[in-house]
Amino acid sequence: MRTIDHWLTSPWHRSGAAALAGALPVLAFPAPALWWFAYVALVPWLLLARSAPTARRAAYDGWCGGFGFLLAVHHWLLPSLHVFIFLIAALLGLLWAPWGLLVRRLLGGVPSPARGAAALLVLPSAWLAVELVRSWQGLGGPWGMLGASQWQVGPALRLASVGGVWLLSFLVVAVNVAAATLISVREARLPALASLVATAAATSAAWAWAWAPRPDVDGRVRVAVVQPGVVAGQDSGDRRFDLEERLTRRLAGQGVDLVVWGESSVGFDLDDRPDLARRLTSLSRATGADVLVNVDARRSDRPGIFKSSVLVGPDGPTGARYDKMRLVPFGEYIPARSLFGWATSVGRAAGEDRRRGTDQTVMNVGHGLRVGPLICFETAFPDMSRHLAGNGADILLGQSSTSSFQQSWAPEQHASLAALRAAETGRPMVHATLTGVSAVYGPDGARLGPWLGTDAGTAQVYDVPLAHGVTPYVRYGDWPVHGALLVLTALGVSEGVRALRLRRSAPEPLAPPARTVHGWPARPWR
């Protein structure tokens, strides 16, 4: 132990240890998917920040840990952004500097019972504040939210229907804080915190299972996902369309209600290519279902390139269209291109900014079925799926393509997000991709049928149950975030009042300081 303490006296060693500790939670996400590890993954980081010799060092521990965390959960972007990913992680990692300060403030030394109890509330709230800020699309969006690691845990999905992924993040951090406290001040905290954790777990379980309404299935539809697999090289757009067409024709006679293609499945504007529109119309007639494609092309009716979900029926394009609203920074546009345009020279950043849509859309696809499309990383935003469910969508549809990251953890992690969106809203969700992983989840977030992996090129039909109840999350929204901000506000007010009292209670000097011949104030006699 002394050897470790001595090694950590070096600022560089300590910074490296903090970065490594911050990276540990990535093992809880797919592909490793060690969901249980999330409940202890923050403990080394917490213990390190707690032991910081100064407040400034605690802030550095928070910053370096945030850098490690962001680099780990976005490591699959390295081939695309190269050195730029390190700059992004360093800048966003600063968000965790105040968190490191709070860890030392509440858990440093031998915390009193009041400080220990406050830590269980304040530190998870501060973590949620960090997730809220970095969830802004301009900062990369909510990829790698800690609660998202619980996508395959039934009780956690029940909690998601109550407070969304935010509530899961809060509880995961709270358990980590309790574990760190038990380890660091075992003699004084074991009975109290063990009782607190047990009570909180029992209360949360009872609340989630007894109060949160279960989605009642009131119908079923058959949805087909067409995943062509990797198609590269010259004329890949035409060859991909040909393959998707052949796969879709196999669905004739299978009684499907909707056929979904992945993101960028059509590389040409349908107004410019009426031959493709006719072929899609023929597919709709052959299958007896509307076909939802995704067009990634320069539009003929307005300037710029759009990514759009376009619905085609037996009479041609229906006019239902959704233009992607939240674009991927650097992948689909360059923020402040005049400043960061050089990113295109060191990685596969967007050479031209795509244009944004303005409104979300709920489409009527026939058979009385209403669907809400999302494109690519929009499935990471809980507010977007909540809005679609509130506007009457029966099914959430995510159209994605992770073909640039086939050999990474990105496809599995992206597919897992749909489970959370389904559980939060009580609506089934279809995640259709070009090259895998495609997946479908029921209204409770449970997986339906097979995942289509990155090695699959096929058309798969899923029997999807429908439910139309209103979950607490859809009704009340991001209330855990609002509660966390109230906690932090109360903390700020109490700290301000405390500082004011200390200032007022400070003893007055017995005599005014006298200036010496050297210009320095002399100490008053006592």
Short mmCIF file of C-alpha atoms in Angstrom, two decimals:
data_model
loop_
_atom_site.label_atom_id
_atom_site.label_comp_id
_atom_site.label_asym_id
_atom_site.label_seq_id
_atom_site.Cartn_x
_atom_site.Cartn_y
_atom_site.Cartn_z
CA MET A 1 0.00 0.00 0.00
CA ARG A 2 2.86 2.35 0.83
CA THR A 3 4.42 1.56 -2.53
CA ILE A 4 1.19 2.55 -4.29
CA ASP A 5 0.90 5.73 -2.23
CA HIS A 6 4.49 6.65 -3.03
CA TRP A 7 3.97 5.94 -6.74
CA LEU A 8 0.90 8.21 -6.74
CA THR A 9 2.88 11.12 -5.38
CA SER A 10 4.10 11.73 -8.92
CA PRO A 11 1.59 14.01 -10.69
CA TRP A 12 2.06 12.13 -13.96
CA HIS A 13 1.59 8.73 -12.35
CA ARG A 14 -1.50 9.94 -10.56
CA SER A 15 -2.97 11.44 -13.73
CA GLY A 16 -2.41 8.18 -15.58
CA ALA A 17 -4.03 6.23 -12.75
CA ALA A 18 -7.04 8.57 -12.83
CA ALA A 19 -7.42 8.17 -16.60
CA LEU A 20 -7.26 4.40 -16.25
CA ALA A 21 -9.77 4.42 -13.40
CA GLY A 22 -12.13 6.59 -15.46
CA ALA A 23 -11.93 4.15 -18.37
CA LEU A 24 -13.02 1.11 -16.32
CA PRO A 25 -16.81 1.58 -16.80
CA VAL A 26 -16.47 0.88 -20.53
CA LEU A 27 -16.40 -2.84 -19.67
CA ALA A 28 -20.04 -2.59 -18.56
CA PHE A 29 -21.13 -1.58 -22.07
CA PRO A 30 -21.36 -3.84 -25.14
CA ALA A 31 -19.43 -5.60 -26.48
CA PRO A 32 -18.09 -6.89 -23.10
CA ALA A 33 -21.53 -6.10 -21.60
CA LEU A 34 -20.47 -6.81 -18.01
CA TRP A 35 -23.51 -4.91 -16.72
CA TRP A 36 -22.87 -5.84 -13.08
CA PHE A 37 -19.42 -4.23 -13.23
CA ALA A 38 -21.04 -0.80 -13.56
CA TYR A 39 -21.95 -0.91 -9.86
CA VAL A 40 -18.30 -0.98 -8.74
CA ALA A 41 -16.49 0.45 -11.79
CA LEU A 42 -16.31 3.98 -10.34
CA VAL A 43 -14.91 2.91 -6.98
CA PRO A 44 -11.18 3.24 -7.91
CA TRP A 45 -11.82 6.68 -9.37
CA LEU A 46 -13.75 7.74 -6.26
CA LEU A 47 -11.05 6.48 -3.90
CA LEU A 48 -8.37 8.29 -5.88
CA ALA A 49 -10.19 11.64 -5.88
CA ARG A 50 -11.10 11.18 -2.21
CA SER A 51 -7.42 10.82 -1.28
CA ALA A 52 -6.26 13.87 -3.23
CA PRO A 53 -3.91 15.96 -1.05
CA THR A 54 -5.39 19.24 -2.29
CA ALA A 55 -8.60 20.47 -3.89
CA ARG A 56 -6.68 21.33 -7.03
CA ARG A 57 -5.36 17.76 -7.28
CA ALA A 58 -8.91 16.42 -6.81
CA ALA A 59 -10.05 18.54 -9.73
CA TYR A 60 -7.20 17.11 -11.83
CA ASP A 61 -8.26 13.59 -10.79
CA GLY A 62 -11.78 14.36 -11.96
CA TRP A 63 -10.53 15.83 -15.24
CA CYS A 64 -8.16 12.96 -16.02
CA GLY A 65 -10.80 10.39 -15.10
CA GLY A 66 -13.28 12.11 -17.40
CA PHE A 67 -10.70 12.06 -20.17
CA GLY A 68 -10.20 8.32 -19.69
CA PHE A 69 -13.93 7.65 -19.57
CA LEU A 70 -14.72 9.55 -22.77
CA LEU A 71 -11.76 8.11 -24.64
CA ALA A 72 -12.79 4.59 -23.65
CA VAL A 73 -16.47 4.84 -24.61
CA HIS A 74 -15.59 6.55 -27.91
CA HIS A 75 -12.44 4.60 -28.75
CA TRP A 76 -14.03 3.23 -31.92
CA LEU A 77 -13.89 6.76 -33.37
CA LEU A 78 -10.09 6.71 -33.38
CA PRO A 79 -9.79 5.51 -37.03
CA SER A 80 -12.07 8.35 -38.12
CA LEU A 81 -10.90 11.27 -35.98
CA HIS A 82 -7.32 10.21 -35.19
CA VAL A 83 -5.64 12.71 -32.85
CA PHE A 84 -8.78 14.85 -32.73
CA ILE A 85 -10.51 12.34 -30.44
CA PHE A 86 -7.87 13.04 -27.76
CA LEU A 87 -8.55 16.77 -27.99
CA ILE A 88 -12.31 16.22 -27.67
CA ALA A 89 -11.86 13.88 -24.70
CA ALA A 90 -9.55 16.38 -22.98
CA LEU A 91 -11.99 19.26 -23.44
CA LEU A 92 -15.10 17.36 -22.36
CA GLY A 93 -13.19 15.66 -19.55
CA LEU A 94 -13.12 19.06 -17.84
CA LEU A 95 -16.79 18.52 -17.00
CA TRP A 96 -15.72 16.02 -14.33
CA ALA A 97 -13.29 18.41 -12.59
CA PRO A 98 -16.02 19.80 -10.26
CA TRP A 99 -17.14 16.22 -9.64
CA GLY A 100 -13.64 15.38 -8.41
CA LEU A 101 -13.76 18.39 -6.09
CA LEU A 102 -17.08 17.25 -4.65
CA VAL A 103 -15.74 13.73 -4.09
CA ARG A 104 -12.90 15.10 -1.96
CA ARG A 105 -15.18 17.58 -0.20
CA LEU A 106 -17.72 14.93 0.85
CA LEU A 107 -15.65 11.77 1.22
CA GLY A 108 -12.18 13.08 2.07
CA GLY A 109 -10.63 12.29 5.45
CA VAL A 110 -13.10 10.66 7.84
CA PRO A 111 -16.49 11.95 6.67
CA SER A 112 -19.14 12.63 9.30
CA PRO A 113 -22.49 10.82 9.06
CA ALA A 114 -23.99 13.97 7.56
CA ARG A 115 -21.29 14.21 4.89
CA GLY A 116 -21.59 10.50 4.10
CA ALA A 117 -25.34 10.79 3.66
CA ALA A 118 -24.94 13.92 1.55
CA ALA A 119 -22.45 12.15 -0.71
CA LEU A 120 -25.04 9.50 -1.60
CA LEU A 121 -27.28 12.25 -2.92
CA VAL A 122 -24.90 14.95 -4.16
CA LEU A 123 -22.35 12.88 -6.08
CA PRO A 124 -24.93 11.03 -8.24
CA SER A 125 -26.66 14.38 -8.82
CA ALA A 126 -23.38 15.93 -9.95
CA TRP A 127 -22.80 12.98 -12.30
CA LEU A 128 -26.23 13.54 -13.83
CA ALA A 129 -25.38 17.22 -14.33
CA VAL A 130 -22.27 16.18 -16.27
CA GLU A 131 -24.31 13.76 -18.40
CA LEU A 132 -26.88 16.48 -19.04
CA VAL A 133 -24.27 18.93 -20.34
CA ARG A 134 -22.44 16.44 -22.53
CA SER A 135 -25.77 15.15 -23.90
CA TRP A 136 -26.08 18.30 -25.96
CA GLN A 137 -25.77 17.23 -29.57
CA GLY A 138 -23.06 19.80 -30.26
CA LEU A 139 -20.85 18.06 -27.69
CA GLY A 140 -21.36 14.61 -29.13
CA GLY A 141 -24.69 13.58 -27.64
CA PRO A 142 -25.56 11.14 -24.85
CA TRP A 143 -23.39 8.24 -25.98
CA GLY A 144 -22.09 6.16 -23.09
CA MET A 145 -24.47 7.35 -20.38
CA LEU A 146 -23.70 5.17 -17.37
CA GLY A 147 -27.29 3.99 -16.98
CA ALA A 148 -27.28 2.68 -20.55
CA SER A 149 -25.04 -0.16 -19.39
CA GLN A 150 -28.14 -1.75 -17.80
CA TRP A 151 -29.98 -2.28 -21.10
CA GLN A 152 -30.41 -6.05 -20.62
CA VAL A 153 -31.39 -6.08 -16.93
CA GLY A 154 -35.13 -6.53 -16.42
CA PRO A 155 -35.52 -4.61 -13.13
CA ALA A 156 -33.39 -1.78 -14.51
CA LEU A 157 -35.61 -1.52 -17.58
CA ARG A 158 -38.58 -1.23 -15.25
CA LEU A 159 -36.86 1.67 -13.54
CA ALA A 160 -36.19 3.22 -16.95
CA SER A 161 -39.94 3.35 -17.55
CA VAL A 162 -40.18 5.48 -14.38
CA GLY A 163 -37.28 7.90 -14.77
CA GLY A 164 -35.53 7.03 -18.00
CA VAL A 165 -31.85 6.30 -18.36
CA TRP A 166 -31.24 9.23 -16.01
CA LEU A 167 -32.65 7.34 -13.04
CA LEU A 168 -30.47 4.35 -13.85
CA SER A 169 -27.35 6.53 -13.96
CA PHE A 170 -28.25 8.08 -10.62
CA LEU A 171 -28.71 4.71 -8.91
CA VAL A 172 -25.56 3.19 -10.42
CA VAL A 173 -23.44 6.12 -9.18
CA ALA A 174 -25.11 6.00 -5.76
CA VAL A 175 -24.19 2.33 -5.36
CA ASN A 176 -20.59 3.11 -6.35
CA VAL A 177 -20.43 5.92 -3.78
CA ALA A 178 -21.78 3.61 -1.08
CA ALA A 179 -19.21 0.94 -2.00
CA ALA A 180 -16.36 3.45 -1.94
CA THR A 181 -17.47 4.70 1.47
CA LEU A 182 -17.65 1.19 2.88
CA ILE A 183 -14.12 0.48 1.65
CA SER A 184 -12.50 3.70 2.79
CA VAL A 185 -14.14 4.14 6.24
CA ARG A 186 -15.26 0.63 6.95
CA GLU A 187 -15.30 0.75 10.75
CA ALA A 188 -17.54 3.78 11.01
CA ARG A 189 -19.76 3.37 7.98
CA LEU A 190 -20.45 -0.31 7.50
CA PRO A 191 -23.64 -0.68 9.59
CA ALA A 192 -25.20 2.62 8.54
CA LEU A 193 -24.44 2.41 4.84
CA ALA A 194 -25.28 -1.28 4.55
CA SER A 195 -28.69 -0.48 6.01
CA LEU A 196 -29.05 2.54 3.70
CA VAL A 197 -28.15 0.58 0.57
CA ALA A 198 -30.45 -2.31 1.49
CA THR A 199 -33.33 0.05 2.20
CA ALA A 200 -32.79 2.02 -1.00
CA ALA A 201 -32.58 -1.16 -3.08
CA ALA A 202 -35.73 -2.61 -1.53
CA THR A 203 -37.61 0.66 -1.94
CA SER A 204 -36.53 1.08 -5.54
CA ALA A 205 -37.46 -2.50 -6.41
CA ALA A 206 -40.87 -2.23 -4.76
CA TRP A 207 -41.53 1.11 -6.42
CA ALA A 208 -40.51 -0.05 -9.86
CA TRP A 209 -42.34 -3.37 -9.81
CA ALA A 210 -45.48 -2.29 -7.99
CA TRP A 211 -46.09 1.27 -9.12
CA ALA A 212 -44.70 1.51 -12.63
CA PRO A 213 -47.40 0.30 -15.04
CA ARG A 214 -46.51 -2.72 -17.09
CA PRO A 215 -47.14 -2.27 -20.82
CA ASP A 216 -50.27 -4.23 -21.70
CA VAL A 217 -50.01 -5.86 -25.12
CA ASP A 218 -53.06 -5.00 -27.23
CA GLY A 219 -52.01 -6.06 -30.72
CA ARG A 220 -49.26 -7.42 -32.95
CA VAL A 221 -47.69 -6.47 -36.27
CA ARG A 222 -45.10 -8.10 -38.50
CA VAL A 223 -42.12 -5.90 -39.28
CA ALA A 224 -39.32 -6.93 -41.65
CA VAL A 225 -35.77 -5.62 -41.34
CA VAL A 226 -33.62 -5.68 -44.48
CA GLN A 227 -29.89 -5.73 -43.73
CA PRO A 228 -27.78 -6.07 -46.90
CA GLY A 229 -24.37 -6.22 -45.21
CA VAL A 230 -21.19 -4.51 -46.36
CA VAL A 231 -21.26 -3.31 -49.98
CA ALA A 232 -18.17 -1.30 -50.88
CA GLY A 233 -16.25 -0.17 -53.91
CA GLN A 234 -17.26 1.47 -57.15
CA ASP A 235 -20.99 1.89 -57.80
CA SER A 236 -21.73 0.70 -54.26
CA GLY A 237 -24.93 2.76 -54.15
CA ASP A 238 -26.50 0.97 -57.12
CA ARG A 239 -25.22 -2.45 -56.07
CA ARG A 240 -26.53 -2.01 -52.52
CA PHE A 241 -29.96 -1.03 -53.84
CA ASP A 242 -30.01 -4.11 -56.07
CA LEU A 243 -29.19 -6.35 -53.11
CA GLU A 244 -31.79 -4.72 -50.85
CA GLU A 245 -34.35 -5.16 -53.62
CA ARG A 246 -33.61 -8.88 -53.93
CA LEU A 247 -33.78 -9.40 -50.19
CA THR A 248 -37.07 -7.52 -49.95
CA ARG A 249 -38.71 -9.58 -52.68
CA ARG A 250 -38.18 -12.66 -50.53
CA LEU A 251 -40.71 -11.18 -48.11
CA ALA A 252 -43.60 -11.56 -50.55
CA GLY A 253 -46.34 -13.74 -49.11
CA GLN A 254 -45.10 -13.50 -45.50
CA GLY A 255 -47.83 -11.10 -44.38
CA VAL A 256 -45.57 -8.28 -43.30
CA ASP A 257 -47.06 -4.93 -42.29
CA LEU A 258 -43.93 -2.82 -42.78
CA VAL A 259 -40.49 -3.23 -44.36
CA VAL A 260 -37.61 -1.17 -42.93
CA TRP A 261 -34.29 -0.48 -44.63
CA GLY A 262 -31.25 0.95 -42.83
CA GLU A 263 -29.65 4.37 -42.83
CA SER A 264 -28.31 5.56 -46.20
CA SER A 265 -29.92 2.54 -47.86
CA VAL A 266 -30.74 4.74 -50.88
CA GLY A 267 -27.94 6.97 -52.09
CA PHE A 268 -29.98 8.98 -54.59
CA ASP A 269 -32.82 11.46 -54.33
CA LEU A 270 -35.95 9.66 -55.49
CA ASP A 271 -37.14 12.70 -57.44
CA ASP A 272 -33.93 12.57 -59.46
CA ARG A 273 -34.16 8.80 -59.85
CA PRO A 274 -37.78 7.96 -60.71
CA ASP A 275 -36.60 4.51 -61.77
CA LEU A 276 -35.69 3.74 -58.15
CA ALA A 277 -39.01 5.12 -56.95
CA ARG A 278 -40.82 2.76 -59.34
CA ARG A 279 -38.81 -0.23 -58.13
CA LEU A 280 -39.64 0.60 -54.52
CA THR A 281 -43.30 0.95 -55.44
CA SER A 282 -43.16 -2.48 -57.03
CA LEU A 283 -41.64 -3.89 -53.83
CA SER A 284 -44.46 -2.41 -51.76
CA ARG A 285 -47.04 -4.06 -54.00
CA ALA A 286 -45.22 -7.40 -53.96
CA THR A 287 -44.92 -7.51 -50.16
CA GLY A 288 -48.26 -5.87 -49.38
CA ALA A 289 -46.51 -3.43 -47.06
CA ASP A 290 -45.10 0.07 -47.13
CA VAL A 291 -41.32 0.30 -47.38
CA LEU A 292 -39.45 2.78 -45.20
CA VAL A 293 -36.11 3.63 -46.79
CA ASN A 294 -33.44 6.12 -45.83
CA VAL A 295 -32.21 8.54 -48.47
CA ASP A 296 -28.77 10.08 -48.06
CA ALA A 297 -28.45 12.47 -51.00
CA ARG A 298 -28.58 16.00 -52.26
CA ARG A 299 -32.22 17.00 -52.53
CA SER A 300 -33.67 18.26 -55.78
CA ASP A 301 -36.22 20.58 -54.14
CA ARG A 302 -33.84 22.45 -51.82
CA PRO A 303 -30.09 23.01 -51.46
CA GLY A 304 -27.86 20.68 -49.50
CA ILE A 305 -27.53 17.04 -48.52
CA PHE A 306 -30.13 15.53 -46.19
CA LYS A 307 -30.54 12.19 -44.47
CA SER A 308 -34.21 11.39 -44.67
CA SER A 309 -36.62 8.60 -43.78
CA VAL A 310 -38.91 8.28 -46.81
CA LEU A 311 -42.04 6.12 -46.95
CA VAL A 312 -42.98 4.38 -50.19
CA GLY A 313 -46.34 2.66 -50.65
CA PRO A 314 -48.07 0.70 -53.43
CA ASP A 315 -48.86 3.98 -55.20
CA GLY A 316 -45.37 5.43 -54.90
CA PRO A 317 -43.79 7.75 -52.31
CA THR A 318 -46.52 8.68 -49.84
CA GLY A 319 -45.12 12.12 -49.06
CA ALA A 320 -44.27 11.10 -45.48
CA ARG A 321 -40.71 12.16 -44.87
CA TYR A 322 -38.51 12.84 -41.87
CA ASP A 323 -35.27 14.78 -42.24
CA LYS A 324 -32.65 14.01 -39.62
CA MET A 325 -32.51 16.77 -37.01
CA ARG A 326 -29.53 15.92 -34.81
CA LEU A 327 -26.39 15.43 -36.81
CA VAL A 328 -23.21 13.67 -35.72
CA PRO A 329 -20.47 16.23 -34.98
CA PHE A 330 -17.54 15.80 -37.38
CA GLY A 331 -19.19 12.76 -38.97
CA GLU A 332 -22.00 14.73 -40.66
CA TYR A 333 -20.95 18.32 -40.04
CA ILE A 334 -17.96 20.19 -38.67
CA PRO A 335 -18.78 22.45 -35.70
CA ALA A 336 -17.30 25.90 -36.35
CA ARG A 337 -15.87 24.66 -39.66
CA SER A 338 -13.76 27.79 -40.08
CA LEU A 339 -11.95 26.84 -36.86
CA PHE A 340 -12.00 23.03 -36.95
CA GLY A 341 -12.12 22.38 -40.68
CA TRP A 342 -8.61 20.94 -40.50
CA ALA A 343 -10.17 17.79 -38.98
CA THR A 344 -10.97 16.67 -42.54
CA SER A 345 -7.25 16.38 -43.25
CA VAL A 346 -6.49 14.01 -40.35
CA GLY A 347 -9.55 11.76 -40.41
CA ARG A 348 -12.79 10.85 -42.13
CA ALA A 349 -14.63 13.99 -41.04
CA ALA A 350 -17.48 15.42 -43.10
CA GLY A 351 -16.27 17.18 -46.22
CA GLU A 352 -19.60 19.01 -46.52
CA ASP A 353 -22.10 19.76 -43.79
CA ARG A 354 -25.41 17.98 -44.10
CA ARG A 355 -28.60 19.97 -43.56
CA ARG A 356 -30.90 19.54 -40.56
CA GLY A 357 -34.59 18.80 -40.42
CA THR A 358 -36.84 20.94 -38.25
CA ASP A 359 -39.57 18.68 -36.86
CA GLN A 360 -40.09 15.11 -35.78
CA THR A 361 -42.65 13.10 -37.73
CA VAL A 362 -45.10 10.32 -36.94
CA MET A 363 -45.98 8.40 -40.12
CA ASN A 364 -49.09 6.39 -40.93
CA VAL A 365 -47.82 3.29 -42.72
CA GLY A 366 -51.18 1.62 -43.31
CA HIS A 367 -52.91 -1.17 -41.39
CA GLY A 368 -53.66 1.51 -38.76
CA LEU A 369 -50.00 1.52 -37.76
CA ARG A 370 -48.21 4.75 -36.82
CA VAL A 371 -44.41 4.81 -36.60
CA GLY A 372 -41.87 7.31 -35.34
CA PRO A 373 -38.54 7.27 -37.22
CA LEU A 374 -35.17 8.18 -35.74
CA ILE A 375 -31.92 8.22 -37.71
CA CYS A 376 -28.52 7.03 -36.52
CA PHE A 377 -27.40 8.39 -33.15
CA GLU A 378 -30.77 10.06 -32.59
CA THR A 379 -31.69 6.78 -30.90
CA ALA A 380 -29.33 7.82 -28.08
CA PHE A 381 -31.54 10.81 -27.19
CA PRO A 382 -34.33 9.81 -24.77
CA ASP A 383 -36.24 13.04 -25.31
CA MET A 384 -36.75 12.30 -29.02
CA SER A 385 -38.31 8.87 -28.51
CA ARG A 386 -40.40 10.25 -25.64
CA HIS A 387 -41.72 12.97 -27.94
CA LEU A 388 -42.66 10.43 -30.62
CA ALA A 389 -44.48 8.23 -28.11
CA GLY A 390 -46.35 11.23 -26.78
CA ASN A 391 -47.39 12.12 -30.34
CA GLY A 392 -49.00 8.74 -30.93
CA ALA A 393 -46.31 6.52 -32.41
CA ASP A 394 -47.10 2.81 -32.05
CA ILE A 395 -43.55 1.74 -32.92
CA LEU A 396 -40.21 3.52 -32.73
CA LEU A 397 -37.93 2.94 -35.70
CA GLY A 398 -34.20 3.55 -35.72
CA GLN A 399 -32.41 3.52 -39.08
CA SER A 400 -28.67 3.29 -38.67
CA SER A 401 -25.39 2.41 -40.31
CA THR A 402 -22.19 1.64 -38.44
CA SER A 403 -20.40 0.25 -41.47
CA SER A 404 -17.35 2.43 -40.77
CA PHE A 405 -16.91 0.71 -37.40
CA GLN A 406 -17.60 -2.93 -38.21
CA GLN A 407 -14.75 -4.42 -36.19
CA SER A 408 -15.37 -2.28 -33.09
CA TRP A 409 -17.77 -2.31 -30.15
CA ALA A 410 -19.91 0.42 -31.71
CA PRO A 411 -22.53 -1.74 -33.53
CA GLU A 412 -23.42 -3.72 -30.40
CA GLN A 413 -23.53 -0.64 -28.19
CA HIS A 414 -25.67 1.24 -30.68
CA ALA A 415 -28.14 -1.64 -30.94
CA SER A 416 -28.43 -1.84 -27.15
CA LEU A 417 -29.77 1.73 -26.91
CA ALA A 418 -33.04 0.69 -28.52
CA ALA A 419 -33.85 -1.49 -25.49
CA LEU A 420 -33.76 1.57 -23.26
CA ARG A 421 -35.86 3.69 -25.60
CA ALA A 422 -38.46 0.91 -25.75
CA ALA A 423 -38.58 0.50 -21.96
CA GLU A 424 -38.73 4.26 -21.33
CA THR A 425 -41.69 4.79 -23.65
CA GLY A 426 -43.56 1.49 -23.43
CA ARG A 427 -43.31 1.23 -27.21
CA PRO A 428 -41.54 -1.49 -29.20
CA MET A 429 -38.49 -0.36 -31.11
CA VAL A 430 -36.95 -1.62 -34.34
CA HIS A 431 -33.27 -0.87 -34.89
CA ALA A 432 -32.54 -1.49 -38.59
CA THR A 433 -29.02 -1.13 -39.95
CA LEU A 434 -27.17 -1.59 -43.22
CA THR A 435 -24.42 -3.78 -41.87
CA GLY A 436 -25.44 -4.83 -38.34
CA VAL A 437 -26.19 -4.98 -35.56
CA SER A 438 -29.95 -4.88 -36.21
CA ALA A 439 -32.29 -5.71 -33.33
CA VAL A 440 -35.92 -5.47 -32.22
CA TYR A 441 -37.25 -4.94 -28.68
CA GLY A 442 -40.71 -5.24 -27.17
CA PRO A 443 -42.51 -2.49 -25.24
CA ASP A 444 -40.82 -3.65 -22.01
CA GLY A 445 -37.34 -3.44 -23.55
CA ALA A 446 -36.93 -7.22 -23.85
CA ARG A 447 -35.25 -8.46 -27.02
CA LEU A 448 -37.43 -10.05 -29.69
CA GLY A 449 -36.04 -12.60 -32.09
CA PRO A 450 -32.44 -12.71 -33.25
CA TRP A 451 -29.85 -9.98 -33.46
CA LEU A 452 -28.54 -9.58 -36.99
CA GLY A 453 -24.79 -9.36 -36.50
CA THR A 454 -22.19 -7.60 -38.58
CA ASP A 455 -21.65 -10.76 -40.62
CA ALA A 456 -25.30 -11.08 -41.69
CA GLY A 457 -26.90 -10.06 -44.98
CA THR A 458 -30.56 -11.00 -44.85
CA ALA A 459 -34.20 -10.00 -44.47
CA GLN A 460 -35.70 -10.95 -41.11
CA VAL A 461 -39.36 -10.83 -40.07
CA TYR A 462 -40.26 -10.02 -36.45
CA ASP A 463 -43.62 -10.43 -34.72
CA VAL A 464 -43.80 -7.24 -32.70
CA PRO A 465 -46.25 -6.79 -29.78
CA LEU A 466 -47.91 -3.38 -29.47
CA ALA A 467 -48.75 -1.55 -26.25
CA HIS A 468 -50.32 1.86 -25.73
CA GLY A 469 -50.05 2.67 -22.03
CA VAL A 470 -48.31 5.85 -20.88
CA THR A 471 -45.19 5.26 -18.81
CA PRO A 472 -44.26 7.63 -15.96
CA TYR A 473 -41.23 8.69 -17.97
CA VAL A 474 -43.34 9.73 -20.95
CA ARG A 475 -45.75 11.54 -18.64
CA TYR A 476 -43.28 13.30 -16.34
CA GLY A 477 -40.14 13.51 -18.44
CA ASP A 478 -36.61 13.99 -17.12
CA TRP A 479 -37.60 14.48 -13.49
CA PRO A 480 -34.41 12.81 -12.12
CA VAL A 481 -32.37 15.51 -13.86
CA HIS A 482 -34.54 18.25 -12.43
CA GLY A 483 -34.20 16.72 -8.97
CA ALA A 484 -30.42 16.50 -9.37
CA LEU A 485 -30.21 20.17 -10.32
CA LEU A 486 -32.29 21.08 -7.26
CA VAL A 487 -29.91 19.10 -5.05
CA LEU A 488 -26.91 20.90 -6.51
CA THR A 489 -28.65 24.25 -6.13
CA ALA A 490 -29.40 23.50 -2.49
CA LEU A 491 -25.77 22.49 -1.98
CA GLY A 492 -24.58 25.75 -3.51
CA VAL A 493 -26.90 27.79 -1.30
CA SER A 494 -25.88 25.92 1.86
CA GLU A 495 -22.18 26.32 1.05
CA GLY A 496 -22.71 30.02 0.44
CA VAL A 497 -24.54 30.45 3.74
CA ARG A 498 -21.83 28.47 5.54
CA ALA A 499 -19.07 30.63 4.05
CA LEU A 500 -20.95 33.76 5.06
CA ARG A 501 -21.34 32.55 8.64
CA LEU A 502 -17.68 31.67 8.88
CA ARG A 503 -16.74 35.09 7.61
CA ARG A 504 -19.00 36.83 10.12
CA SER A 505 -17.79 34.70 13.01
CA ALA A 506 -14.09 35.29 12.27
CA PRO A 507 -12.43 37.19 15.20
CA GLU A 508 -11.63 40.85 14.62
CA PRO A 509 -7.98 41.92 15.06
CA LEU A 510 -7.26 43.64 18.40
CA ALA A 511 -5.68 46.64 16.65
CA PRO A 512 -5.42 47.85 13.06
CA PRO A 513 -2.34 46.49 11.33
CA ALA A 514 0.62 48.83 11.38
CA ARG A 515 2.88 49.26 8.39
CA THR A 516 6.56 48.65 8.98
CA VAL A 517 9.47 50.41 7.34
CA HIS A 518 9.53 47.54 4.80
CA GLY A 519 5.93 48.17 3.86
CA TRP A 520 4.62 44.91 5.38
CA PRO A 521 1.84 44.89 7.99
CA ALA A 522 3.07 44.07 11.48
CA ARG A 523 1.26 41.59 13.67
CA PRO A 524 -0.87 43.18 16.37
CA TRP A 525 0.16 42.47 19.97
CA ARG A 526 -2.04 40.03 21.85
#
